[in-house]
PDB file of C-alpha atoms and ligand atoms in Angstrom:
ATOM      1  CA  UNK B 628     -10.967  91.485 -24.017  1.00  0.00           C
ATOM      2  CA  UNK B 629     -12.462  94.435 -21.920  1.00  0.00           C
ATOM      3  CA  UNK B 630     -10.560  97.854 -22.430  1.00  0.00           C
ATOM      4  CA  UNK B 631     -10.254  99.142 -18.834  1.00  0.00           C
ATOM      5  CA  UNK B 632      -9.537 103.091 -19.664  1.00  0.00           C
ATOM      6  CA  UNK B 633      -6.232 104.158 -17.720  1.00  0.00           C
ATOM      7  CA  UNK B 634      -7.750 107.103 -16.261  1.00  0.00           C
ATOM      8  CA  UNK B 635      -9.747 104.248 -14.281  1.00  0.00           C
ATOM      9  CA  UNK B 636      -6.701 102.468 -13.449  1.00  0.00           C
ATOM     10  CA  UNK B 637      -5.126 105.611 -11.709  1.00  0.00           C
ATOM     11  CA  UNK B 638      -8.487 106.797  -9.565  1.00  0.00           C
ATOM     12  CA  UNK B 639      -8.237 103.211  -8.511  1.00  0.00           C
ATOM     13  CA  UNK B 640      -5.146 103.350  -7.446  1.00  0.00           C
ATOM     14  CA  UNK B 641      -5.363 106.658  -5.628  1.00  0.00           C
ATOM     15  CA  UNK B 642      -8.388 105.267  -3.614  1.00  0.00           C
ATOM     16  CA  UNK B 643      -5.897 103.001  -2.396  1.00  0.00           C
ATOM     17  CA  UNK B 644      -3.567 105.918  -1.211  1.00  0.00           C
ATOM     18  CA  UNK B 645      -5.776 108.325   0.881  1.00  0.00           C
ATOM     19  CA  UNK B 646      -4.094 108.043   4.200  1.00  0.00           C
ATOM     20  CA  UNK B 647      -7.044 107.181   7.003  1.00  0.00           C
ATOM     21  CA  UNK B 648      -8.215 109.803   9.363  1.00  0.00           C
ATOM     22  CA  UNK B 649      -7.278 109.114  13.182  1.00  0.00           C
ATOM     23  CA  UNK B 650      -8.916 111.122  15.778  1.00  0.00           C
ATOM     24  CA  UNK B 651      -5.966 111.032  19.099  1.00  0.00           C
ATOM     25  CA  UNK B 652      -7.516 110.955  22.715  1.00  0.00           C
ATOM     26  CA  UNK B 653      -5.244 113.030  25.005  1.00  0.00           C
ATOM     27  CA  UNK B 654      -4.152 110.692  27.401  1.00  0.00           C
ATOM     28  CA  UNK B 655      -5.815 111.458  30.976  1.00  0.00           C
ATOM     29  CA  UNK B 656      -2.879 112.701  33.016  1.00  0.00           C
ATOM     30  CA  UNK B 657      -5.093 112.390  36.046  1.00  0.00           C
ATOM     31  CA  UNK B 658      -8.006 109.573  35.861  1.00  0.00           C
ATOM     32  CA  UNK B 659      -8.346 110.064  39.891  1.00  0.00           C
ATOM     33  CA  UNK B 660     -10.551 113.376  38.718  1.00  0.00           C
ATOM     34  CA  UNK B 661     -13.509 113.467  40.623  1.00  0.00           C
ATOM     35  CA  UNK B 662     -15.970 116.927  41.553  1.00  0.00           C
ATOM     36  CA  UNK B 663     -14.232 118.839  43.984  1.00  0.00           C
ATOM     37  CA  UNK B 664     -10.795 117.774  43.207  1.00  0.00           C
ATOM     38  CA  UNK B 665      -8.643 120.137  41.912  1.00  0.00           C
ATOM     39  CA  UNK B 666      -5.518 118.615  42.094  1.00  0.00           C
ATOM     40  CA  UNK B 667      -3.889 117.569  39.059  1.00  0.00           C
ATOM     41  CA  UNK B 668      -3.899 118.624  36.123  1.00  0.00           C
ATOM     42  CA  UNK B 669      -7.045 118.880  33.590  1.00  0.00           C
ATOM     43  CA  UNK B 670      -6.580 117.509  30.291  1.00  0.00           C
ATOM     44  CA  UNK B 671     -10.254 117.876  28.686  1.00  0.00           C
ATOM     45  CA  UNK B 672     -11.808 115.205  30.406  1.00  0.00           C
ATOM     46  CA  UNK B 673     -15.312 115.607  32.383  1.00  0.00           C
ATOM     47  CA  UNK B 674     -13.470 115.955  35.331  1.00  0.00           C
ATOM     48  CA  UNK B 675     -12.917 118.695  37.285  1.00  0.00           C
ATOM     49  CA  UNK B 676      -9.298 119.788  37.352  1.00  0.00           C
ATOM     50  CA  UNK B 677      -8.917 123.695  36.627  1.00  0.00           C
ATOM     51  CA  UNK B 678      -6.030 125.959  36.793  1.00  0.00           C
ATOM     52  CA  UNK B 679      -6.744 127.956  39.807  1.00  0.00           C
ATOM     53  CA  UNK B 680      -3.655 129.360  41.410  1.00  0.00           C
ATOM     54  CA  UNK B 681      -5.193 131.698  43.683  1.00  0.00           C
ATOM     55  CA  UNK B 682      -5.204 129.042  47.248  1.00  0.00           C
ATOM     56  CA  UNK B 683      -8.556 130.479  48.454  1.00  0.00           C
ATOM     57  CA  UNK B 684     -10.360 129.872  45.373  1.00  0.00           C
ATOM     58  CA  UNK B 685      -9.618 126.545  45.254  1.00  0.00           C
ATOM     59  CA  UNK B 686     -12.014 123.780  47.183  1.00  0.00           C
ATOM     60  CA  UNK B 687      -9.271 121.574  49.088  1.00  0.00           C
ATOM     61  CA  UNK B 688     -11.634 119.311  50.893  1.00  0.00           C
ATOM     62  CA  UNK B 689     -14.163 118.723  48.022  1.00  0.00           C
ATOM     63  CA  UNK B 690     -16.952 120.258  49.887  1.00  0.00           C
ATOM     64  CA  UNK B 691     -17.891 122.510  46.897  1.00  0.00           C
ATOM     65  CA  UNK B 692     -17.157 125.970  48.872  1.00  0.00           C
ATOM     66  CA  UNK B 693     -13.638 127.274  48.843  1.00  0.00           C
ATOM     67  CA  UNK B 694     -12.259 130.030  51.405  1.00  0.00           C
ATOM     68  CA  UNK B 695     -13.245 132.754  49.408  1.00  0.00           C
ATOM     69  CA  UNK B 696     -16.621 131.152  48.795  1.00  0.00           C
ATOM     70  CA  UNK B 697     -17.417 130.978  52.662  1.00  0.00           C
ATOM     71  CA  UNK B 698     -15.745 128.011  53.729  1.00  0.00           C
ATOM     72  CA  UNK B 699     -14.430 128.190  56.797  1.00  0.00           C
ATOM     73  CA  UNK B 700     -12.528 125.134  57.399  1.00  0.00           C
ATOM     74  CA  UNK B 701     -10.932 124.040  53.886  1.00  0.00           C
ATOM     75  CA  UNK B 702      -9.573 121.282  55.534  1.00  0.00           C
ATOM     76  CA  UNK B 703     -12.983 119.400  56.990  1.00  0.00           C
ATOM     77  CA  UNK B 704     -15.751 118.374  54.379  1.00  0.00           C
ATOM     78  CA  UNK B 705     -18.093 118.014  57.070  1.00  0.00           C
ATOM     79  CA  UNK B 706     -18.001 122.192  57.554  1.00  0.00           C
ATOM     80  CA  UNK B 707     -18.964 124.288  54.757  1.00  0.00           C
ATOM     81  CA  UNK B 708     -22.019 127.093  54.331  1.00  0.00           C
ATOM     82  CA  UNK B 709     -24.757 124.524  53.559  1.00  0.00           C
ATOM     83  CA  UNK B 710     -24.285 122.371  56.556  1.00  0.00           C
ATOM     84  CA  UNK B 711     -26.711 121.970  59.928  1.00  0.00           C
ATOM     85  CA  UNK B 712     -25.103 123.300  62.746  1.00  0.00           C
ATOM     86  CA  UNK B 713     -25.530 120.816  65.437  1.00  0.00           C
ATOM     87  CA  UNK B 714     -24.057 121.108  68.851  1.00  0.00           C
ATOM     88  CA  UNK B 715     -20.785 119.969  68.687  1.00  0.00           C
ATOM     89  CA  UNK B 716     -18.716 122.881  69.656  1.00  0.00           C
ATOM     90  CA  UNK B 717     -18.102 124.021  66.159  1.00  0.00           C
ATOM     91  CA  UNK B 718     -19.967 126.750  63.599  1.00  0.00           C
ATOM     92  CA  UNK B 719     -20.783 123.682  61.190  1.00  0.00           C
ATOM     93  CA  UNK B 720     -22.259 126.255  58.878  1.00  0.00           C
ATOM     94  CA  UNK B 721     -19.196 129.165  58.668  1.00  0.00           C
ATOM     95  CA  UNK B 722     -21.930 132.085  59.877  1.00  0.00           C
ATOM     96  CA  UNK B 723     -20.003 133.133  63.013  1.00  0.00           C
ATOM     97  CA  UNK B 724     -22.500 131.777  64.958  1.00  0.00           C
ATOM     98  CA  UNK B 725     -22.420 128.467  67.043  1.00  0.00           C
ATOM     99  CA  UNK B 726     -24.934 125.836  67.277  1.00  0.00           C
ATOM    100  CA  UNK B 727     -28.075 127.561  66.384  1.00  0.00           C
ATOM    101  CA  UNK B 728     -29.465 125.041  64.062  1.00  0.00           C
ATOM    102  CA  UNK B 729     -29.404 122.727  67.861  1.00  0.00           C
ATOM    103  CA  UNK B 730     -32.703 124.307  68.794  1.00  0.00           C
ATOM    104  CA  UNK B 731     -34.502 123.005  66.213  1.00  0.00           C
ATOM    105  CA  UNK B 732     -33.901 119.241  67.683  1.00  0.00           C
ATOM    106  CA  UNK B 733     -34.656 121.080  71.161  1.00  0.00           C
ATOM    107  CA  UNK B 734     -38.649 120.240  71.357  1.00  0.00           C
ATOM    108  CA  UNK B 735     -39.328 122.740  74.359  1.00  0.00           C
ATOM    109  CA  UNK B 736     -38.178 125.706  71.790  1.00  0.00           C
ATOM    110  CA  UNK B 737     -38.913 128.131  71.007  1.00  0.00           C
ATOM    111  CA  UNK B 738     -39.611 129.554  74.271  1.00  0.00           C
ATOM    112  CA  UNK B 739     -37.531 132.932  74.435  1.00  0.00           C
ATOM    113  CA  UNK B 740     -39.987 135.295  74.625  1.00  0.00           C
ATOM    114  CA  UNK B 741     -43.494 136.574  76.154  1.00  0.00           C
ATOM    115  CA  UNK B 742     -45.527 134.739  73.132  1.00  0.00           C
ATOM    116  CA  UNK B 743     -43.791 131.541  73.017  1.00  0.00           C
ATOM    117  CA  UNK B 744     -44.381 129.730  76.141  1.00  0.00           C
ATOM    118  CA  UNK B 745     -44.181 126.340  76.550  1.00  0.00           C
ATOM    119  CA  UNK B 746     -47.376 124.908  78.346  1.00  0.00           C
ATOM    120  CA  UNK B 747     -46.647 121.978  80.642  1.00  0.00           C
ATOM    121  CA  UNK B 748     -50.272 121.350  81.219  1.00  0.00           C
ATOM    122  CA  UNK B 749     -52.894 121.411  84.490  1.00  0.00           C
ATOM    123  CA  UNK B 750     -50.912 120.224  87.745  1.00  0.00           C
ATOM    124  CA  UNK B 751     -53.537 118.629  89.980  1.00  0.00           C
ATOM    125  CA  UNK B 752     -53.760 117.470  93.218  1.00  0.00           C
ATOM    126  CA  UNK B 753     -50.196 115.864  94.147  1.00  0.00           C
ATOM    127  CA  UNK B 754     -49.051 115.640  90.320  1.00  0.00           C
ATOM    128  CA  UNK B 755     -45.639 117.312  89.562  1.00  0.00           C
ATOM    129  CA  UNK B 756     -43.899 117.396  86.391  1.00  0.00           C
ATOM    130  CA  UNK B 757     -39.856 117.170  85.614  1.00  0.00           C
ATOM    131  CA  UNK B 758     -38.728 118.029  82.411  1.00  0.00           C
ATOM    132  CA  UNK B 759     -34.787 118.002  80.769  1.00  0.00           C
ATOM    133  CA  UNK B 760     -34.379 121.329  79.223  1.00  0.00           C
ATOM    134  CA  UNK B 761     -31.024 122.600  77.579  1.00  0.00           C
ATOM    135  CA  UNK B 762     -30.092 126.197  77.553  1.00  0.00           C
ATOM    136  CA  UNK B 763     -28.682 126.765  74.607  1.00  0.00           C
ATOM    137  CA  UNK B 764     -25.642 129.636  74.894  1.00  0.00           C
ATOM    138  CA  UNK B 765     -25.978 132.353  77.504  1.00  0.00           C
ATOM    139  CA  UNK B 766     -28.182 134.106  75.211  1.00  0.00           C
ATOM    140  CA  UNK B 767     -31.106 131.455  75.823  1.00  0.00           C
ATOM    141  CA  UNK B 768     -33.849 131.597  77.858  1.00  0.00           C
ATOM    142  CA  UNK B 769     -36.290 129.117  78.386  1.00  0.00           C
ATOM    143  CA  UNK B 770     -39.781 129.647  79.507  1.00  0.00           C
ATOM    144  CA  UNK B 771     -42.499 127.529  80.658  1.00  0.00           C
ATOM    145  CA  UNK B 772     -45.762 127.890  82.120  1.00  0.00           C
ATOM    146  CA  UNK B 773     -48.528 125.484  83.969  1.00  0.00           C
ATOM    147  CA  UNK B 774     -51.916 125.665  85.634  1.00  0.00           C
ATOM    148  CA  UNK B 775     -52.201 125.040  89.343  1.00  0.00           C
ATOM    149  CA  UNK B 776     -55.970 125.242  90.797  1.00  0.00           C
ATOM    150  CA  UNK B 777     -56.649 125.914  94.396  1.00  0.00           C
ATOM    151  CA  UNK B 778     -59.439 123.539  95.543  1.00  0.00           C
ATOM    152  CA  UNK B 779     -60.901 125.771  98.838  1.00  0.00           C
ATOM    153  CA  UNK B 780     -59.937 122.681 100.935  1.00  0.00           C
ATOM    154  CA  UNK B 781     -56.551 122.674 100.117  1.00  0.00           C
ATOM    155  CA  UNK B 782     -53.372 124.530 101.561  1.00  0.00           C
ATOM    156  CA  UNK B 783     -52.497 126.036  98.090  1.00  0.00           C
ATOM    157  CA  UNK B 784     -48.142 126.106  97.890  1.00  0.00           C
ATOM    158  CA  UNK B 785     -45.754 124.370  95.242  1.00  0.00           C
ATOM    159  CA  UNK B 786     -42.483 124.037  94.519  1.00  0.00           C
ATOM    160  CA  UNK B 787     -39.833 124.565  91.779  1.00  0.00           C
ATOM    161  CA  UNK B 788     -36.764 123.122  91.399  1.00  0.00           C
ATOM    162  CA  UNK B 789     -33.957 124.051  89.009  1.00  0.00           C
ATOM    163  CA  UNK B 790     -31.227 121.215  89.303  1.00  0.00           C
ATOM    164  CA  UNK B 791     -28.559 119.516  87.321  1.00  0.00           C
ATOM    165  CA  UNK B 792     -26.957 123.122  86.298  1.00  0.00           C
ATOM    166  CA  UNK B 793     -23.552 122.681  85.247  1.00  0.00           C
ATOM    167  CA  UNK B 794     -20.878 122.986  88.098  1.00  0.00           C
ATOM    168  CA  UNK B 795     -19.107 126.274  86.241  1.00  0.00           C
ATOM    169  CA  UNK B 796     -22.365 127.584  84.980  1.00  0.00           C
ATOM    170  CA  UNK B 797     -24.521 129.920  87.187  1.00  0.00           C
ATOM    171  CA  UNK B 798     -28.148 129.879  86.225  1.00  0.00           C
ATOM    172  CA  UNK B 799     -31.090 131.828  87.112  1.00  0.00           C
ATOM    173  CA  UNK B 800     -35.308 131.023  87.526  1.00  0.00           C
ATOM    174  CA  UNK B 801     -37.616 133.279  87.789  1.00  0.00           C
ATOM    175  CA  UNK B 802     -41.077 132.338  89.083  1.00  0.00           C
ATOM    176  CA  UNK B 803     -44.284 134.232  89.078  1.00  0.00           C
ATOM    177  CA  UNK B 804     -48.173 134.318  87.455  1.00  0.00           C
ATOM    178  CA  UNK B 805     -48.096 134.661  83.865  1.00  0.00           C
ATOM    179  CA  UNK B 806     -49.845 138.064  83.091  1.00  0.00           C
ATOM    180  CA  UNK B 807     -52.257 139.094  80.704  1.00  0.00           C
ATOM    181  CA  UNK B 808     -49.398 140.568  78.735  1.00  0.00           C
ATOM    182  CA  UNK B 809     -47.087 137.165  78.961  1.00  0.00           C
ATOM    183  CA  UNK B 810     -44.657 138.783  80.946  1.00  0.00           C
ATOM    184  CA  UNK B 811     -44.393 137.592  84.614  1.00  0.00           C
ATOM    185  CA  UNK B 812     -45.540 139.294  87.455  1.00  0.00           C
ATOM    186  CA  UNK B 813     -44.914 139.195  91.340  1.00  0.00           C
ATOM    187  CA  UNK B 814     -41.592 137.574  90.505  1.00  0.00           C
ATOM    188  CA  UNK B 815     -39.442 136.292  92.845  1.00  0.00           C
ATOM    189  CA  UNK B 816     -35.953 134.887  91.485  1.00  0.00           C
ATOM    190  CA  UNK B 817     -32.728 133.330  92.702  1.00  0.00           C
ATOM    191  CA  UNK B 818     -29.678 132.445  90.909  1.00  0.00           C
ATOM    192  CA  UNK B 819     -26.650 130.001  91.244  1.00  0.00           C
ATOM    193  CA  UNK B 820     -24.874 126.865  90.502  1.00  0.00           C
ATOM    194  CA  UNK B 821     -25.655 122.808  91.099  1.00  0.00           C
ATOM    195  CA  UNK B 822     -29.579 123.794  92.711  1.00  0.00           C
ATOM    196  CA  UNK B 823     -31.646 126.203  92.763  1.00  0.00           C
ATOM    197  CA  UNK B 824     -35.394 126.154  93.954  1.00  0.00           C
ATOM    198  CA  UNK B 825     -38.614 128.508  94.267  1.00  0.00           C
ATOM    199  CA  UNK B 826     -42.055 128.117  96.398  1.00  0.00           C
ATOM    200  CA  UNK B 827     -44.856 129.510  95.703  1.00  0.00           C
ATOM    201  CA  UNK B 828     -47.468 129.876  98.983  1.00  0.00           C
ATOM    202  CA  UNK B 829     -51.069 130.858  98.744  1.00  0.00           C
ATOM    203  CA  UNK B 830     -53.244 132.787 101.553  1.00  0.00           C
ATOM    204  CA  UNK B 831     -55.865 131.688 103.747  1.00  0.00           C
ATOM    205  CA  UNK B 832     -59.468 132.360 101.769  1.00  0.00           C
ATOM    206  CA  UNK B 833     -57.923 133.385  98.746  1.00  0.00           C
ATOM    207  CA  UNK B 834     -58.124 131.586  95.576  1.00  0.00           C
ATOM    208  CA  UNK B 835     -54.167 131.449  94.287  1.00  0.00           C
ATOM    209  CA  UNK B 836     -54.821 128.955  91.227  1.00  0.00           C
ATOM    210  CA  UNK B 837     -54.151 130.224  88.064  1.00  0.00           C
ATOM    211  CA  UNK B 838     -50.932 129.744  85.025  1.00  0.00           C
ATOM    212  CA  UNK B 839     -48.056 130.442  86.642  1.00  0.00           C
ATOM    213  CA  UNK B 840     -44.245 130.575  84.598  1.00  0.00           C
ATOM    214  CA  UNK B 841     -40.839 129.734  85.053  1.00  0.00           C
ATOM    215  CA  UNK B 842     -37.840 131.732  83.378  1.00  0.00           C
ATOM    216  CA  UNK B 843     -34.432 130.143  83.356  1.00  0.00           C
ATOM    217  CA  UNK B 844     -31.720 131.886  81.680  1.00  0.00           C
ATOM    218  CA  UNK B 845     -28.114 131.705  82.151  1.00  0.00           C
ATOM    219  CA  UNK B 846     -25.542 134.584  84.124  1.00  0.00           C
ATOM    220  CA  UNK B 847     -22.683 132.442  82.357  1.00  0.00           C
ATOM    221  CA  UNK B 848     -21.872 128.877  81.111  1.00  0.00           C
ATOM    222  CA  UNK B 849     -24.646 127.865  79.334  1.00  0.00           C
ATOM    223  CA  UNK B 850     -24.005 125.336  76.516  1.00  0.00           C
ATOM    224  CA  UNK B 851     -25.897 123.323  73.985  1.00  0.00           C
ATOM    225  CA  UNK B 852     -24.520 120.220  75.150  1.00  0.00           C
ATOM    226  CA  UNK B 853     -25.679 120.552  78.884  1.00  0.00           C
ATOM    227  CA  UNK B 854     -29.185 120.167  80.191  1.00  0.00           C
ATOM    228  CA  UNK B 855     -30.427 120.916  83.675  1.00  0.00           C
ATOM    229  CA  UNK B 856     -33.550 119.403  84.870  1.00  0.00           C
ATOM    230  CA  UNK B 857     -36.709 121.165  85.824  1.00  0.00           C
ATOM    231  CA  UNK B 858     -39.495 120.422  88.665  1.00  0.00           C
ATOM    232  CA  UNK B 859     -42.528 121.479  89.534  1.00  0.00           C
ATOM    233  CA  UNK B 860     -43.999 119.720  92.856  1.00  0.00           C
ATOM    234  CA  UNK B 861     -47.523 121.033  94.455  1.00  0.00           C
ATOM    235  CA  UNK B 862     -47.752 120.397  97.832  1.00  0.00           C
TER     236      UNK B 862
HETATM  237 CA1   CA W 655     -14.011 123.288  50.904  1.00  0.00          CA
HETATM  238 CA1   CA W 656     -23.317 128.544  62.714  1.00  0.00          CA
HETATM  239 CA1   CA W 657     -22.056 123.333  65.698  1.00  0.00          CA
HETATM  240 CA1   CA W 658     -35.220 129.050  74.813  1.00  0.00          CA
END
């Protein structure tokens, strides 16, 4: 019979005794956690709950900016720092300023200023063109120019017509030749509500062809969401 030594016996038997080793999860108080959402409360999980007690640090609508990180509306997801600001009557984008990321669907812009024409093209005989233009805010202007020869056999003269403009907005055109310098010269203007119009008339034995412009700004009511429509008729 096999001796089994007793000091054997009791290692064995303490084996048998180590207690195992259990590793406890914290139970999730708040499974709904999800980035942006800082209700709740955080209990070492990958989401996002935080203690933040200060109301303007904390994101409420889950847009990633609180107040004091330059949202504006905490309440609307749809308006935060990063955002487009489309025309919609709102400053999408929390920079005090409204609409001005409208222009860039606008394809006529830019146009505000002496280098930045837009270029309708070569109105021959007859041709006219009408465009939809929007003036952005009362800060817009809109320019565009166009070349009108004057055949010797022809009575040179055109038209412009402004119409469309918003029944409480006033707007103004301006019409003259574009000069060397991109400003307009020998300008004539008028200004008003619903219509507005311009004519251009050439002299006897004088050639009057050449790029002419239009300017239309606003006195008051402009607005991203209104467009006028613009004519230019020779004859
Ligand atoms: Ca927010
Ligand atoms: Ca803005
Ligand atoms: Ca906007
Ligand atoms: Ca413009």
């Amino acid at each position: 019979m096999k001796v089994v030594p007793l000091a054997l016996l009791l290692v064995a038997a303490c084996d048998l005794a180590v207690p195992t080793t259990v590793t406890r999860v914290p139970r999730d108080s708040d499974p709904q956690d999800q980035p942006g959402d800082d209700t709740g409360t955080d209990t070492g999980d990958s989401g996002e709950d935080t203690t933040i007690t200060d109301p303007f640090e904390r994101d409420d609508d889950g847009d990633g900016f609180s107040e004091n990180g330059g949202d504006c509306d905490d309440d609307d997801p749809s308006i935060h720092p990063d955002q487009d600001d489309e025309c919609n009557g709102l400053d999408d984008d929390c920079d005090g300023e409204f609409e001005e990321d409208a222009r860039g669907d606008d394809i006529y812009e830019p146009n505000d200023d002496a280098a930045s024409w837009f270029y309708l093209g070569s109105l021959a005989d007859d041709e006219s063109y009408s465009i939809t233009g929007i003036l952005h805010n009362d800060d817009d202007l809109d320019r565009f120019s166009f070349f009108i020869d004057d055949p010797w056999y022809e009575e040179f003269g055109f038209e412009v017509s402004l119409t469309s403009i918003p029944a409480d907005a006033t707007y103004r055109i301006q019409l003259g030749r574009v000069g060397d310098s991109g400003e307009l010269e020998d300008v004539q203007s008028s200004y008003g509500t619903g219509a507005l119009s311009l004519r251009e008339e050439g002299e006897s034995f004088v050639d009057d062809g050449g790029t002419y412009g239009v300017i239309i700004d606003a006195v008051g009511g402009a607005d991203c969401g209104r467009s006028y429509l613009l004519s230019v008729n020779k004859g």
